[in-house]
Amino acid sequence: MTVIALAATRRRVPLAAGACLLSFTAFWLAQRAADVSMIDLMVYRAEGETVRAGGDLYALRTTEAHLPTTYPPFAALLFTPLTLLDTAAMRTLATLGNLALLIAFVHLSLRMIHGGRHASVPSRSRVTSHASVESVLWASALAVWCEPVWTTLRYGQVNLLLAALVLWDLTRHPGHRWAGVGIGVAAAIKLTPALFAAFLLLTGAAEAVRRGPWRPAVRHACVAAAAFAGATLLAAAVLPYDSRRFWTRMVFEAGRVGLAEDTANQSLRGVLARLLHTGEPGAPWALAAAVTGALGLAVAVAAALRGERAWAALSCAATALLVSPVSWSHHWVWCVPMVLLLGAEGARRGGRARWVAAGAAYLVFCSYALWWVPHGAGRLELDQNYGQMTLSALYVVAAFTFLLAAVTRLRTSRSA
């Protein structure tokens, strides 16, 4: 029976590979037809040129939109190789690289979700391996059409790289010598992933209270902090003036990133700005972010203590996206493992409700509904009606729904 299953699986892998290649090709053609700007990639290149020229990184304004530098100085160091490529080659390589990262991200997501459940069954290992390849290819073929993924490639963004670094870390054995480096480097490029280090530290503290194995989680967090510090100090050594400006001033200026009420801002701050018709929600946002951060991390830690690594990691990701001052729609590439986890729950535990939840989540992120509302020049988002505000809050609603599903999952596992 194993031989038959292996042969059948081998026949399906080329079909999945063909479907993935066809989907990626259609995606590439659609992006070319849309004449995507890859404007953020052009900003990255300009940052690299500024570093090489010894210019003022945070005085930079580039592209027709006059976009500023918003990332930490370490990111600009990483962008310097982009200056060695012409624009056409850079755009092509960035697209190919992001498509490869999507496949890697899907692979890491499925690895985290399934947790190597069949690794101890030697007779099935080859079948499982082929089935995993097939699953990764089919999932990647569908995931590429999600709005966050589309927009990441449209702008030439680094979101898939950062998410893959974090998941690479979280799928390591907790005692692995390199576990933590990915999170630390990701946080040095863009600050939001630092919440994963806080999550690991809290998990270790909770394990210590329970007299459990707390050291691996704490070590994981400490390695992440060390990697972040190392990358940041490297940037400070090479770019002392820019580093001083960023860490003493720019890091506190959320307005440099963009308007809070922009419909692309799928964070609590963005939703409250649109709801309250103000460019700065102030205290209401600070309170909502503090409460959401505390509750979201509590859910993530509780899931980690139960051994539910996927629910824990993705609850932390949802929390980070909610509480960040600005979470552009392309930051929500974490929707890919969220949908995959909901689908895996439907396959593993059955029930129409679970399949409906997975399908609904996929449709939300593939609907592009947040772009159906008034947006753009003139700060049109400040005049949205309640129906329009609902559409422009779908990702935030989806994140809260996911956290609620995580709580339900934990209650179910406790009573089982």
XYZ file of N, CA, C and O in Angstrom, residues 1-14 122-134:
108
model
N 0.826 -1.208 0.000
C 0.000 0.000 0.000
C 0.861 1.259 0.000
O 0.530 2.254 -0.643
N 1.989 1.205 0.708
C 2.874 2.363 0.743
C 3.438 2.666 -0.636
O 3.557 3.821 -1.044
N 3.796 1.585 -1.392
C 4.340 1.763 -2.744
C 3.299 2.409 -3.653
O 3.600 3.305 -4.447
N 2.042 1.963 -3.531
C 0.963 2.519 -4.347
C 0.750 3.987 -4.016
O 0.607 4.840 -4.901
N 0.733 4.290 -2.712
C 0.548 5.680 -2.288
C 1.692 6.557 -2.784
O 1.486 7.692 -3.215
N 2.930 6.029 -2.732
C 4.086 6.793 -3.182
C 4.001 7.081 -4.671
O 4.270 8.195 -5.121
N 3.603 6.073 -5.446
C 3.488 6.255 -6.894
C 2.420 7.290 -7.230
O 2.612 8.149 -8.098
N 1.269 7.215 -6.524
C 0.183 8.162 -6.775
C 0.616 9.584 -6.410
O 0.317 10.544 -7.138
N 1.332 9.704 -5.302
C 1.780 11.023 -4.871
C 2.792 11.591 -5.846
O 2.767 12.783 -6.170
N 3.707 10.737 -6.328
C 4.701 11.195 -7.295
C 4.049 11.718 -8.568
O 4.533 12.670 -9.173
N 2.959 11.082 -8.971
C 2.264 11.545 -10.182
C 1.606 12.897 -9.964
O 1.466 13.683 -10.906
N 1.200 13.183 -8.705
C 0.500 14.437 -8.434
C 1.455 15.616 -8.277
O 1.065 16.763 -8.491
N 2.708 15.363 -7.891
C 3.658 16.453 -7.691
C 3.896 17.255 -8.971
O 3.854 18.487 -8.941
N 4.135 16.608 -10.137
C 4.302 17.404 -11.364
C 3.063 18.233 -11.698
O 3.182 19.347 -12.217
N 8.907 5.706 9.686
C 9.833 5.579 8.571
C 9.172 5.089 7.289
O 9.511 5.539 6.204
N 8.268 4.157 7.366
C 7.671 3.587 6.165
C 6.858 4.592 5.398
O 6.566 4.393 4.227
N 6.455 5.675 6.029
C 5.629 6.666 5.354
C 6.401 7.953 5.048
O 5.829 8.896 4.510
N 7.668 8.004 5.420
C 8.394 9.268 5.320
C 8.482 9.764 3.888
O 8.346 10.960 3.633
N 8.716 8.875 2.919
C 8.844 9.315 1.539
C 7.494 9.786 0.993
O 7.418 10.755 0.247
N 6.415 9.091 1.365
C 5.078 9.523 0.955
C 4.790 10.901 1.524
O 4.309 11.804 0.833
N 5.119 11.076 2.806
C 4.882 12.358 3.465
C 5.675 13.476 2.804
O 5.183 14.578 2.606
N 6.942 13.176 2.444
C 7.779 14.174 1.803
C 7.183 14.652 0.485
O 7.097 15.846 0.220
N 6.751 13.693 -0.343
C 6.145 14.067 -1.624
C 4.831 14.811 -1.416
O 4.524 15.764 -2.131
N 4.043 14.344 -0.429
C 2.775 15.022 -0.141
C 3.029 16.443 0.325
O 2.276 17.363 -0.012
N 4.114 16.655 1.099
C 4.442 17.994 1.565
C 4.790 18.903 0.394
O 4.354 20.051 0.336
N 5.587 18.399 -0.545
C 5.938 19.185 -1.733
C 4.680 19.550 -2.504
O 4.505 20.700 -2.927
N 3.811 18.579 -2.664
C 2.559 18.835 -3.385
C 1.724 19.889 -2.674
O 1.211 20.833 -3.308
